[in-house]
Amino acid sequence: MKRFILVLVLVAMQYTVNPGDTLQSIAEQYCQGDDPRQVAEFREGIRELNYELIGESDVWAGLELKINRWE
């Protein structure tokens, strides 16, 4: 039996929101999958990570967001 070891690294980054960006467009840009459910989950992960800044609203230009993803 073969064994495989999978190593994932949490990558934490900051993103400065550009004019015209939405939380959805940012999630589509950084989410590694293209399944709409994955993108929606990633979008809500960004919201949760930055909830103190944005709450339930959308983002605005100049805002600094934290984005985490596994690679």
GROMACS .gro file of N, CA and C in nm:
model
  213
    1MET      N    1   0.083  -0.116   0.000
    1MET     CA    2   0.000   0.000   0.000
    1MET      C    3   0.089   0.125   0.000
    2LYS      N    4   0.058   0.216  -0.091
    2LYS     CA    5   0.134   0.341  -0.098
    2LYS      C    6   0.071   0.443  -0.004
    3ARG      N    7   0.157   0.519   0.058
    3ARG     CA    8   0.110   0.626   0.145
    3ARG      C    9   0.157   0.759   0.087
    4PHE      N   10   0.070   0.854   0.097
    4PHE     CA   11   0.102   0.988   0.049
    4PHE      C   12   0.086   1.085   0.164
    5ILE      N   13   0.174   1.179   0.169
    5ILE     CA   14   0.165   1.284   0.269
    5ILE      C   15   0.130   1.413   0.197
    6LEU      N   16   0.023   1.473   0.240
    6LEU     CA   17  -0.022   1.597   0.180
    6LEU      C   18   0.012   1.710   0.277
    7VAL      N   19   0.086   1.805   0.229
    7VAL     CA   20   0.125   1.918   0.312
    7VAL      C   21   0.057   2.043   0.256
    8LEU      N   22  -0.019   2.108   0.341
    8LEU     CA   23  -0.083   2.233   0.302
    8LEU      C   24  -0.023   2.347   0.383
    9VAL      N   25  -0.011   2.460   0.321
    9VAL     CA   26   0.044   2.578   0.386
    9VAL      C   27  -0.063   2.686   0.382
   10LEU      N   28  -0.089   2.747   0.496
   10LEU     CA   29  -0.183   2.857   0.502
   10LEU      C   30  -0.111   2.984   0.456
   11VAL      N   31  -0.162   3.042   0.349
   11VAL     CA   32  -0.104   3.166   0.295
   11VAL      C   33  -0.195   3.281   0.337
   12ALA      N   34  -0.139   3.374   0.411
   12ALA     CA   35  -0.212   3.492   0.455
   12ALA      C   36  -0.163   3.610   0.374
   13MET      N   37  -0.256   3.684   0.315
   13MET     CA   38  -0.217   3.798   0.234
   13MET      C   39  -0.309   3.915   0.262
   14GLN      N   40  -0.267   4.031   0.217
   14GLN     CA   41  -0.351   4.150   0.226
   14GLN      C   42  -0.384   4.194   0.084
   15TYR      N   43  -0.504   4.241   0.067
   15TYR     CA   44  -0.550   4.287  -0.064
   15TYR      C   45  -0.610   4.426  -0.047
   16THR      N   46  -0.566   4.519  -0.130
   16THR     CA   47  -0.624   4.653  -0.131
   16THR      C   48  -0.734   4.655  -0.236
   17VAL      N   49  -0.854   4.686  -0.193
   17VAL     CA   50  -0.970   4.687  -0.281
   17VAL      C   51  -0.956   4.800  -0.383
   18ASN      N   52  -0.978   4.765  -0.509
   18ASN     CA   53  -0.972   4.861  -0.619
   18ASN      C   54  -1.113   4.910  -0.652
   19PRO      N   55  -1.124   5.027  -0.718
   19PRO     CA   56  -1.256   5.074  -0.761
   19PRO      C   57  -1.323   4.968  -0.848
   20GLY      N   58  -1.447   4.942  -0.822
   20GLY     CA   59  -1.522   4.843  -0.899
   20GLY      C   60  -1.517   4.701  -0.843
   21ASP      N   61  -1.427   4.675  -0.749
   21ASP     CA   62  -1.421   4.543  -0.686
   21ASP      C   63  -1.544   4.520  -0.600
   22THR      N   64  -1.584   4.395  -0.595
   22THR     CA   65  -1.686   4.350  -0.500
   22THR      C   66  -1.626   4.232  -0.425
   23LEU      N   67  -1.689   4.196  -0.316
   23LEU     CA   68  -1.643   4.079  -0.242
   23LEU      C   69  -1.648   3.955  -0.331
   24GLN      N   70  -1.750   3.947  -0.415
   24GLN     CA   71  -1.764   3.835  -0.507
   24GLN      C   72  -1.650   3.832  -0.609
   25SER      N   73  -1.617   3.946  -0.667
   25SER     CA   74  -1.511   3.948  -0.770
   25SER      C   75  -1.375   3.915  -0.708
   26ILE      N   76  -1.353   3.958  -0.584
   26ILE     CA   77  -1.227   3.925  -0.516
   26ILE      C   78  -1.221   3.775  -0.488
   27ALA      N   79  -1.332   3.719  -0.442
   27ALA     CA   80  -1.338   3.574  -0.417
   27ALA      C   81  -1.313   3.496  -0.545
   28GLU      N   82  -1.372   3.539  -0.655
   28GLU     CA   83  -1.351   3.470  -0.784
   28GLU      C   84  -1.205   3.477  -0.825
   29GLN      N   85  -1.138   3.586  -0.793
   29GLN     CA   86  -0.998   3.604  -0.830
   29GLN      C   87  -0.906   3.512  -0.748
   30TYR      N   88  -0.934   3.495  -0.619
   30TYR     CA   89  -0.843   3.422  -0.531
   30TYR      C   90  -0.885   3.279  -0.498
   31CYS      N   91  -1.008   3.244  -0.521
   31CYS     CA   92  -1.053   3.107  -0.493
   31CYS      C   93  -0.989   3.012  -0.593
   32GLN      N   94  -0.939   2.900  -0.544
   32GLN     CA   95  -0.868   2.807  -0.632
   32GLN      C   96  -0.962   2.715  -0.709
   33GLY      N   97  -1.087   2.712  -0.674
   33GLY     CA   98  -1.184   2.632  -0.748
   33GLY      C   99  -1.274   2.722  -0.830
   34ASP      N  100  -1.348   2.662  -0.922
   34ASP     CA  101  -1.439   2.743  -1.002
   34ASP      C  102  -1.585   2.703  -0.980
   35ASP      N  103  -1.609   2.612  -0.888
   35ASP     CA  104  -1.744   2.573  -0.851
   35ASP      C  105  -1.809   2.693  -0.779
   36PRO      N  106  -1.927   2.735  -0.821
   36PRO     CA  107  -1.992   2.850  -0.758
   36PRO      C  108  -2.008   2.836  -0.607
   37ARG      N  109  -2.028   2.713  -0.559
   37ARG     CA  110  -2.040   2.693  -0.414
   37ARG      C  111  -1.907   2.717  -0.344
   38GLN      N  112  -1.797   2.675  -0.406
   38GLN     CA  113  -1.665   2.700  -0.350
   38GLN      C  114  -1.637   2.850  -0.343
   39VAL      N  115  -1.669   2.920  -0.450
   39VAL     CA  116  -1.646   3.065  -0.455
   39VAL      C  117  -1.730   3.135  -0.349
   40ALA      N  118  -1.856   3.093  -0.333
   40ALA     CA  119  -1.943   3.153  -0.232
   40ALA      C  120  -1.889   3.128  -0.092
   41GLU      N  121  -1.840   3.008  -0.067
   41GLU     CA  122  -1.781   2.976   0.063
   41GLU      C  123  -1.655   3.059   0.087
   42PHE      N  124  -1.572   3.074  -0.016
   42PHE     CA  125  -1.451   3.154  -0.004
   42PHE      C  126  -1.486   3.300   0.023
   43ARG      N  127  -1.589   3.351  -0.048
   43ARG     CA  128  -1.635   3.490  -0.027
   43ARG      C  129  -1.677   3.511   0.118
   44GLU      N  130  -1.753   3.418   0.171
   44GLU     CA  131  -1.798   3.431   0.310
   44GLU      C  132  -1.683   3.414   0.408
   45GLY      N  133  -1.580   3.339   0.370
   45GLY     CA  134  -1.460   3.329   0.452
   45GLY      C  135  -1.386   3.461   0.459
   46ILE      N  136  -1.381   3.533   0.347
   46ILE     CA  137  -1.320   3.666   0.345
   46ILE      C  138  -1.401   3.760   0.434
   47ARG      N  139  -1.533   3.752   0.422
   47ARG     CA  140  -1.620   3.837   0.504
   47ARG      C  141  -1.597   3.809   0.653
   48GLU      N  142  -1.594   3.681   0.689
   48GLU     CA  143  -1.575   3.644   0.829
   48GLU      C  144  -1.441   3.694   0.884
   49LEU      N  145  -1.337   3.681   0.803
   49LEU     CA  146  -1.204   3.724   0.844
   49LEU      C  147  -1.196   3.876   0.863
   50ASN      N  148  -1.278   3.949   0.789
   50ASN     CA  149  -1.276   4.096   0.792
   50ASN      C  150  -1.405   4.156   0.847
   51TYR      N  151  -1.478   4.077   0.924
   51TYR     CA  152  -1.611   4.118   0.969
   51TYR      C  153  -1.609   4.248   1.049
   52GLU      N  154  -1.505   4.270   1.127
   52GLU     CA  155  -1.498   4.393   1.206
   52GLU      C  156  -1.494   4.518   1.117
   53LEU      N  157  -1.441   4.502   0.995
   53LEU     CA  158  -1.433   4.615   0.901
   53LEU      C  159  -1.559   4.631   0.817
   54ILE      N  160  -1.609   4.520   0.763
   54ILE     CA  161  -1.716   4.531   0.663
   54ILE      C  162  -1.852   4.483   0.710
   55GLY      N  163  -1.856   4.404   0.816
   55GLY     CA  164  -1.985   4.353   0.862
   55GLY      C  165  -2.058   4.284   0.749
   56GLU      N  166  -2.183   4.321   0.727
   56GLU     CA  167  -2.264   4.260   0.621
   56GLU      C  168  -2.263   4.342   0.492
   57SER      N  169  -2.187   4.453   0.491
   57SER     CA  170  -2.186   4.538   0.371
   57SER      C  171  -2.084   4.486   0.269
   58ASP      N  172  -2.080   4.551   0.154
   58ASP     CA  173  -1.981   4.516   0.053
   58ASP      C  174  -1.855   4.598   0.080
   59VAL      N  175  -1.757   4.586  -0.006
   59VAL     CA  176  -1.627   4.651   0.013
   59VAL      C  177  -1.622   4.783  -0.064
   60TRP      N  178  -1.523   4.864  -0.033
   60TRP     CA  179  -1.505   4.992  -0.101
   60TRP      C  180  -1.358   5.011  -0.133
   61ALA      N  181  -1.331   5.092  -0.233
   61ALA     CA  182  -1.194   5.117  -0.280
   61ALA      C  183  -1.107   5.168  -0.166
   62GLY      N  184  -0.985   5.117  -0.160
   62GLY     CA  185  -0.888   5.158  -0.060
   62GLY      C  186  -0.889   5.072   0.066
   63LEU      N  187  -0.991   4.992   0.084
   63LEU     CA  188  -1.002   4.905   0.201
   63LEU      C  189  -0.894   4.797   0.194
   64GLU      N  190  -0.830   4.769   0.306
   64GLU     CA  191  -0.729   4.662   0.315
   64GLU      C  192  -0.795   4.537   0.373
   65LEU      N  193  -0.805   4.433   0.292
   65LEU     CA  194  -0.865   4.307   0.337
   65LEU      C  195  -0.760   4.203   0.365
   66LYS      N  196  -0.787   4.119   0.464
   66LYS     CA  197  -0.704   4.001   0.488
   66LYS      C  198  -0.768   3.887   0.410
   67ILE      N  199  -0.686   3.809   0.342
   67ILE     CA  200  -0.734   3.692   0.269
   67ILE      C  201  -0.643   3.576   0.306
   68ASN      N  202  -0.704   3.466   0.348
   68ASN     CA  203  -0.628   3.343   0.379
   68ASN      C  204  -0.672   3.234   0.282
   69ARG      N  205  -0.575   3.155   0.239
   69ARG     CA  206  -0.609   3.037   0.158
   69ARG      C  207  -0.503   2.930   0.178
   70TRP      N  208  -0.542   2.808   0.156
   70TRP     CA  209  -0.451   2.695   0.169
   70TRP      C  210  -0.388   2.663   0.034
   71GLU      N  211  -0.259   2.640   0.035
   71GLU     CA  212  -0.188   2.600  -0.089
   71GLU      C  213  -0.106   2.477  -0.060
   0.00000   0.00000   0.00000
